[in-house]
XYZ file of C-alpha atoms in Angstrom:
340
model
C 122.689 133.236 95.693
C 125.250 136.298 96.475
C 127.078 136.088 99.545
C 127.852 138.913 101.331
C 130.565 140.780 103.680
C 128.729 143.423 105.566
C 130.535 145.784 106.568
C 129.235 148.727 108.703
C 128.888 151.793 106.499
C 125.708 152.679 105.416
C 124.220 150.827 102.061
C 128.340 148.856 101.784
C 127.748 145.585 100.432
C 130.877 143.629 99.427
C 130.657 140.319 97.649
C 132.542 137.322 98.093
C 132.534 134.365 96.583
C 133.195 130.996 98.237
C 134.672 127.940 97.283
C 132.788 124.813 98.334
C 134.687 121.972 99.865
C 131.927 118.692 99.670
C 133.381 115.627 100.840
C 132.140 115.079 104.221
C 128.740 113.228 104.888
C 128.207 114.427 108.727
C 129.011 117.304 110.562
C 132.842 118.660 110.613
C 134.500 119.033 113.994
C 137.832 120.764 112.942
C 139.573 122.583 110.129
C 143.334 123.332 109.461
C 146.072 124.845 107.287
C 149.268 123.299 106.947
C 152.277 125.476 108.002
C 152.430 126.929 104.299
C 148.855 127.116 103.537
C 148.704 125.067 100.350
C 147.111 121.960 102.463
C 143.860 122.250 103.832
C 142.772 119.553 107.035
C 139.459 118.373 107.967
C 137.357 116.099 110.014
C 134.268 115.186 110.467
C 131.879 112.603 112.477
C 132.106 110.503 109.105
C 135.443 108.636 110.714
C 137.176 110.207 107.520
C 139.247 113.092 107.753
C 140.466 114.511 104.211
C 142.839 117.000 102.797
C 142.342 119.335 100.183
C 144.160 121.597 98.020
C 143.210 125.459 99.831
C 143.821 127.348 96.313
C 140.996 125.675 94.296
C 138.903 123.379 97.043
C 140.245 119.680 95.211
C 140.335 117.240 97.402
C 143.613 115.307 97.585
C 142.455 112.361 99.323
C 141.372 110.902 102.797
C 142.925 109.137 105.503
C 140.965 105.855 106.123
C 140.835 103.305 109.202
C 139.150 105.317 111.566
C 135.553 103.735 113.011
C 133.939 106.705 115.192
C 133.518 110.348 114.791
C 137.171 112.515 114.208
C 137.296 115.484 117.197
C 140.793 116.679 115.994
C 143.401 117.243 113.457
C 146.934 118.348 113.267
C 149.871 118.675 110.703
C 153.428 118.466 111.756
C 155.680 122.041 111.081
C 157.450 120.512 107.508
C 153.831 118.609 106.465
C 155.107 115.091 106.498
C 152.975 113.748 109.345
C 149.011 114.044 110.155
C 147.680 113.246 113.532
C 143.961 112.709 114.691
C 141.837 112.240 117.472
C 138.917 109.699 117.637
C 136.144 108.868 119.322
C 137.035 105.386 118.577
C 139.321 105.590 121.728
C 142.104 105.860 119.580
C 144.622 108.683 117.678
C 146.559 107.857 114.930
C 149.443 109.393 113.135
C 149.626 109.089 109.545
C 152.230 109.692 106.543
C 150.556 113.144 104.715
C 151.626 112.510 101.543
C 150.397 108.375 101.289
C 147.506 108.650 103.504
C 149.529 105.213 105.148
C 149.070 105.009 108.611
C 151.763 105.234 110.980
C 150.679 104.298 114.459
C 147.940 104.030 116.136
C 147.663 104.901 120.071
C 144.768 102.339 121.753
C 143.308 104.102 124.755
C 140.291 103.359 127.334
C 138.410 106.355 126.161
C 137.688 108.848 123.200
C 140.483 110.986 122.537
C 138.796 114.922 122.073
C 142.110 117.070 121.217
C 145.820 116.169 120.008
C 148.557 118.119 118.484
C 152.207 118.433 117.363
C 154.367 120.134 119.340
C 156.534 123.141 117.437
C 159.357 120.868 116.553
C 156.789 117.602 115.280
C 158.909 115.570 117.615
C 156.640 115.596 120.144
C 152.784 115.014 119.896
C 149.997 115.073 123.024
C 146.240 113.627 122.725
C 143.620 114.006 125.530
C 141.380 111.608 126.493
C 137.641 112.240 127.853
C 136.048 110.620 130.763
C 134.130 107.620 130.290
C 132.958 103.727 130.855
C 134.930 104.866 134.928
C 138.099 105.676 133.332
C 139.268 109.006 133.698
C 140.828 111.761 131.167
C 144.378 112.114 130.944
C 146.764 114.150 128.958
C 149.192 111.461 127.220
C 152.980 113.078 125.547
C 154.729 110.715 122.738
C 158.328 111.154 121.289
C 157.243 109.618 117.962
C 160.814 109.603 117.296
C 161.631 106.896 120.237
C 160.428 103.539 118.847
C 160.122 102.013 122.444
C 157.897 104.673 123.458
C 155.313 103.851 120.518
C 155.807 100.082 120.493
C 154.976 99.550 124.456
C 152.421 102.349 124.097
C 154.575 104.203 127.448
C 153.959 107.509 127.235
C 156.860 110.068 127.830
C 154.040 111.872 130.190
C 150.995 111.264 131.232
C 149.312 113.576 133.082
C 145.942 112.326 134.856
C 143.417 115.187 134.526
C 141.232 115.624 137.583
C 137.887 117.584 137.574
C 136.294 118.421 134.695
C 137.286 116.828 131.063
C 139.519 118.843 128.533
C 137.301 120.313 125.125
C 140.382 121.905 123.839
C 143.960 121.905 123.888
C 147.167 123.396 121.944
C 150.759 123.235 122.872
C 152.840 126.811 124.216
C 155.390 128.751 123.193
C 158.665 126.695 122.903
C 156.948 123.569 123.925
C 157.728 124.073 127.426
C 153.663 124.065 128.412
C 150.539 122.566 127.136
C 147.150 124.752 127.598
C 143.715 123.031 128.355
C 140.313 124.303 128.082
C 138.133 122.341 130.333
C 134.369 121.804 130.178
C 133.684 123.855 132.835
C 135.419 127.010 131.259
C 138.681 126.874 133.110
C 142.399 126.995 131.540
C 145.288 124.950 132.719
C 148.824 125.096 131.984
C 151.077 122.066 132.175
C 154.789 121.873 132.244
C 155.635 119.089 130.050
C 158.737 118.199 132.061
C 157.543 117.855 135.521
C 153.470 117.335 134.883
C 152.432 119.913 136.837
C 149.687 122.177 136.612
C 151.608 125.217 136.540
C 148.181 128.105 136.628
C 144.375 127.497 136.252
C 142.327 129.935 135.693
C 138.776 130.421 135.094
C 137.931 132.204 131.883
C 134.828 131.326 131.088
C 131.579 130.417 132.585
C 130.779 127.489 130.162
C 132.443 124.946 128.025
C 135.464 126.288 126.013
C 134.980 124.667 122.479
C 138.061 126.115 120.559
C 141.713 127.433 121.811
C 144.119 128.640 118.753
C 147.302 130.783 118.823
C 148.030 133.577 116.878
C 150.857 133.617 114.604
C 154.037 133.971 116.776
C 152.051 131.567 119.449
C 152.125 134.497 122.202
C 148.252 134.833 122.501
C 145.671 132.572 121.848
C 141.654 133.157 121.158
C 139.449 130.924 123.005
C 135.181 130.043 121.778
C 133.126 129.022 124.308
C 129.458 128.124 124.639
C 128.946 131.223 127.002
C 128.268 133.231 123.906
C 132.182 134.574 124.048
C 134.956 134.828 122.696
C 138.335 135.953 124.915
C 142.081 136.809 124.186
C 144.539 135.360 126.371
C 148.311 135.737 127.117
C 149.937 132.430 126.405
C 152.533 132.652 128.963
C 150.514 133.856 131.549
C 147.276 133.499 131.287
C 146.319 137.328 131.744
C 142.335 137.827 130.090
C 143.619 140.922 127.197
C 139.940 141.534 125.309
C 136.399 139.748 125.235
C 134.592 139.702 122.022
C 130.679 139.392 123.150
C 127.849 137.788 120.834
C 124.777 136.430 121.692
C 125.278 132.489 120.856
C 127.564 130.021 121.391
C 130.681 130.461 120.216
C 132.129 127.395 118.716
C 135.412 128.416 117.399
C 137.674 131.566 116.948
C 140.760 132.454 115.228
C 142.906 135.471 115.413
C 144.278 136.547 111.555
C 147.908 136.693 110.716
C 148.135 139.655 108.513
C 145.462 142.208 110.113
C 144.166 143.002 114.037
C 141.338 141.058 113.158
C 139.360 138.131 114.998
C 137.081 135.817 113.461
C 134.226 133.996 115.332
C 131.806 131.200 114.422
C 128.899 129.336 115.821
C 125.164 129.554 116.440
C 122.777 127.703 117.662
C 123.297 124.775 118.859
C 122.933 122.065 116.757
C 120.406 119.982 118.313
C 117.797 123.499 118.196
C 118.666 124.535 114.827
C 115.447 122.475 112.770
C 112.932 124.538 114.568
C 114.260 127.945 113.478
C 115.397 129.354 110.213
C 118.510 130.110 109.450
C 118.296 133.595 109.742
C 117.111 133.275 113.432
C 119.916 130.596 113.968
C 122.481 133.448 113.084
C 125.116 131.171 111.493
C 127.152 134.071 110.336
C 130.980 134.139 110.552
C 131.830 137.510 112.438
C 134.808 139.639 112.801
C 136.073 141.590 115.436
C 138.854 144.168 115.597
C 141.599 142.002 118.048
C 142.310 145.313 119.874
C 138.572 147.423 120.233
C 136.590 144.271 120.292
C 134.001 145.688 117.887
C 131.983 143.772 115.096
C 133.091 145.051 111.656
C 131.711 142.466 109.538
C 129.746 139.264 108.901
C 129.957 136.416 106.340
C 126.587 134.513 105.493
C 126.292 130.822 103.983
C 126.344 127.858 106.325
C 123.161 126.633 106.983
C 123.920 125.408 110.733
C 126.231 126.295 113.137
C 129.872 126.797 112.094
C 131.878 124.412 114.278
C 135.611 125.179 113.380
C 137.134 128.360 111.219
C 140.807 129.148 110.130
C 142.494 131.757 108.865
C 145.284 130.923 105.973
C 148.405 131.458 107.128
C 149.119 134.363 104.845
C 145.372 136.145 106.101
C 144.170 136.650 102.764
C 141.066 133.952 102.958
C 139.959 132.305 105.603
C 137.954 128.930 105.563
C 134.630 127.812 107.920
C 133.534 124.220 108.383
C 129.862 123.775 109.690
C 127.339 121.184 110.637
C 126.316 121.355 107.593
C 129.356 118.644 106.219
C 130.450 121.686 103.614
C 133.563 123.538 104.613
C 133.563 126.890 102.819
C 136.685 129.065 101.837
C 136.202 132.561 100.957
C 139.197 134.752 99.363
C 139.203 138.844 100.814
C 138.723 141.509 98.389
C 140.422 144.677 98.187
C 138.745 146.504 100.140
C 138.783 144.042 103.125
C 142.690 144.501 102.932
C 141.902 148.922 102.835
C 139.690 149.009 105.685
C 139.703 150.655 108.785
C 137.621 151.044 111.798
C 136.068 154.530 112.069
C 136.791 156.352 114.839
């Protein structure tokens, strides 16, 4: 079966060919590239995320212990240390190369996001709300051992209103920005613990926040069917890129003005319909005119997490369907240009 880049000049059909990344047995929640790009992340509801080799789809291996569904994934800057997020009410940190675990961080609820600050010093987690307890947005110095063996947080900041979906730290790791169920954004200051702005982007849940390359913007997917680009330091709304189903994730390319978007129906909905109906395409936008250019077919559900590699020439998808797909540009993806 070809698989196709459609690009919007009459009778232009350009072919790509993907590689398929099997290893997961349920649904993948989150993809990502190490800081090089040779290292590919994922996780899944199967309680084991694994890491792969991005230039020919082997798998390297999997980090075992978790017993619930992985939300999150992220690799310190020099590739050393993995963290993930559990809904086993726990987030671990783990040695990359070993697949040894580290630490683990106990808490009262399911931890939905986590991440390494710039530096890898530093890592946060956020918790949801459940069982009475409420969410809260926990900082670690995994270099103080005190910190880790009393499980004292350097911060935590108790979330109030609706839960964090989504979360990634700011530029110089002076802030850490939340999307919230209810389609809001906060920024923190990770000194004090205050909620510096909030802002209300979207009108539903925001499912996906990720930075662009020198971490001043960020792209955020939310189940209101859009995608939006956002200043990081100030939380100004720059473009909107509009589709007509949820949006589950979004990421902004490091090599060209290009956005890409991917999602569908939701999953629940998707075994009545087909999959053309379902429209489980990945689709670029231009960053700066906010106009479609371009659609990649092949998941058969909903994509729930996409990333571009770091040097923008592939990009990789992981969907509901437990396959995480990786599809290297051609030529003429690199010559194009948006008519006029």
């Amino acid at each position: 079966v070809p698989y196709y880049c459609v690009r919007r000049k009459p009778g232009k059909f350009y072919s790509m060919k993907p590689l398929m990344l099997q290893g997961h047995t349920r649904a993948i929640t989150q993809i990502k590239y190490n800081r090089e790009g040779d290292l590919l992340f994922s996780c899944a509801k199967d309680t084991k995320p694994c890491v792969w080799y991005s230039i020919n789809g082997e798998r390297l291996g999997t980090y075992n212990g978790h017993n619930g569904a992985v939300w999150a994934v992220d690799i310190d800057w020099q590739t050393t240390k993995v963290l993930t997020a559990a809904a086993d009410n726990s987030a671990r940190l783990w040695d990359c190369e070993t697949g040894k675990q580290l630490f683990q961080w106990d808490t009262n609820n399911a931890v939905r996001a986590c991440g390494f600050s710039f530096s890898g010093d530093t890592i946060m987690f956020c918790t949801d709300r459940q069982m009475g307890y409420n969410p809260s947005l926990d900082i670690y110095d995994i270099r103080a051992g005190e910190q880790m063996a009393n499980n004292a947080p350097l911060l935590s900041i108790p979330i109030e209103g609706p839960k964090v979906t989504a979360a990634v730290w700011g530029g110089l790791d002076e802030y850490i920005i939340t999307g919230h169920e209810s389609g809001e954004f906060s920024q923190w200051d990770v000194k004090s613990g205050e909620r510096v702005r909030n802002i209300k982007g979207h009108n539903k849940q925001i499912n996906d926040i990720q930075l662009n390359k020198d971490r001043t913007m960020f792209v955020s997917a939310s189940k209101d069917t859009n995608a939006m680009l956002f200043d990081a330091d100030s939380l100004d709304h720059l473009k909107t890129y509009k589709t007509e189903r949820p949006v589950n994730s979004a990421a902004i390319s490091p090599r060209m003005d290009h956005v890409v978007l991917g999602g569908g129906q939701e999953a629940m909905q998707v075994t009545t319909t087909s999959t053309r109906i379902g429209k489980f395409d990945a689709r670029f936008f231009h960053l700066v005119f906010e106009e479609e250019f371009g659609r990649v077919k092949g998941h058969f559900g909903p994509i729930n997490s996409v990333a571009f590699h770091p040097d923008g020439k592939s990009y990789s998808s992981g969907g509901e369907d437990g396959y995480v797909r990786t599809h290297y540009f051609d030529q003429q993806y690199f010559e194009f240009e948006l008519e006029n």
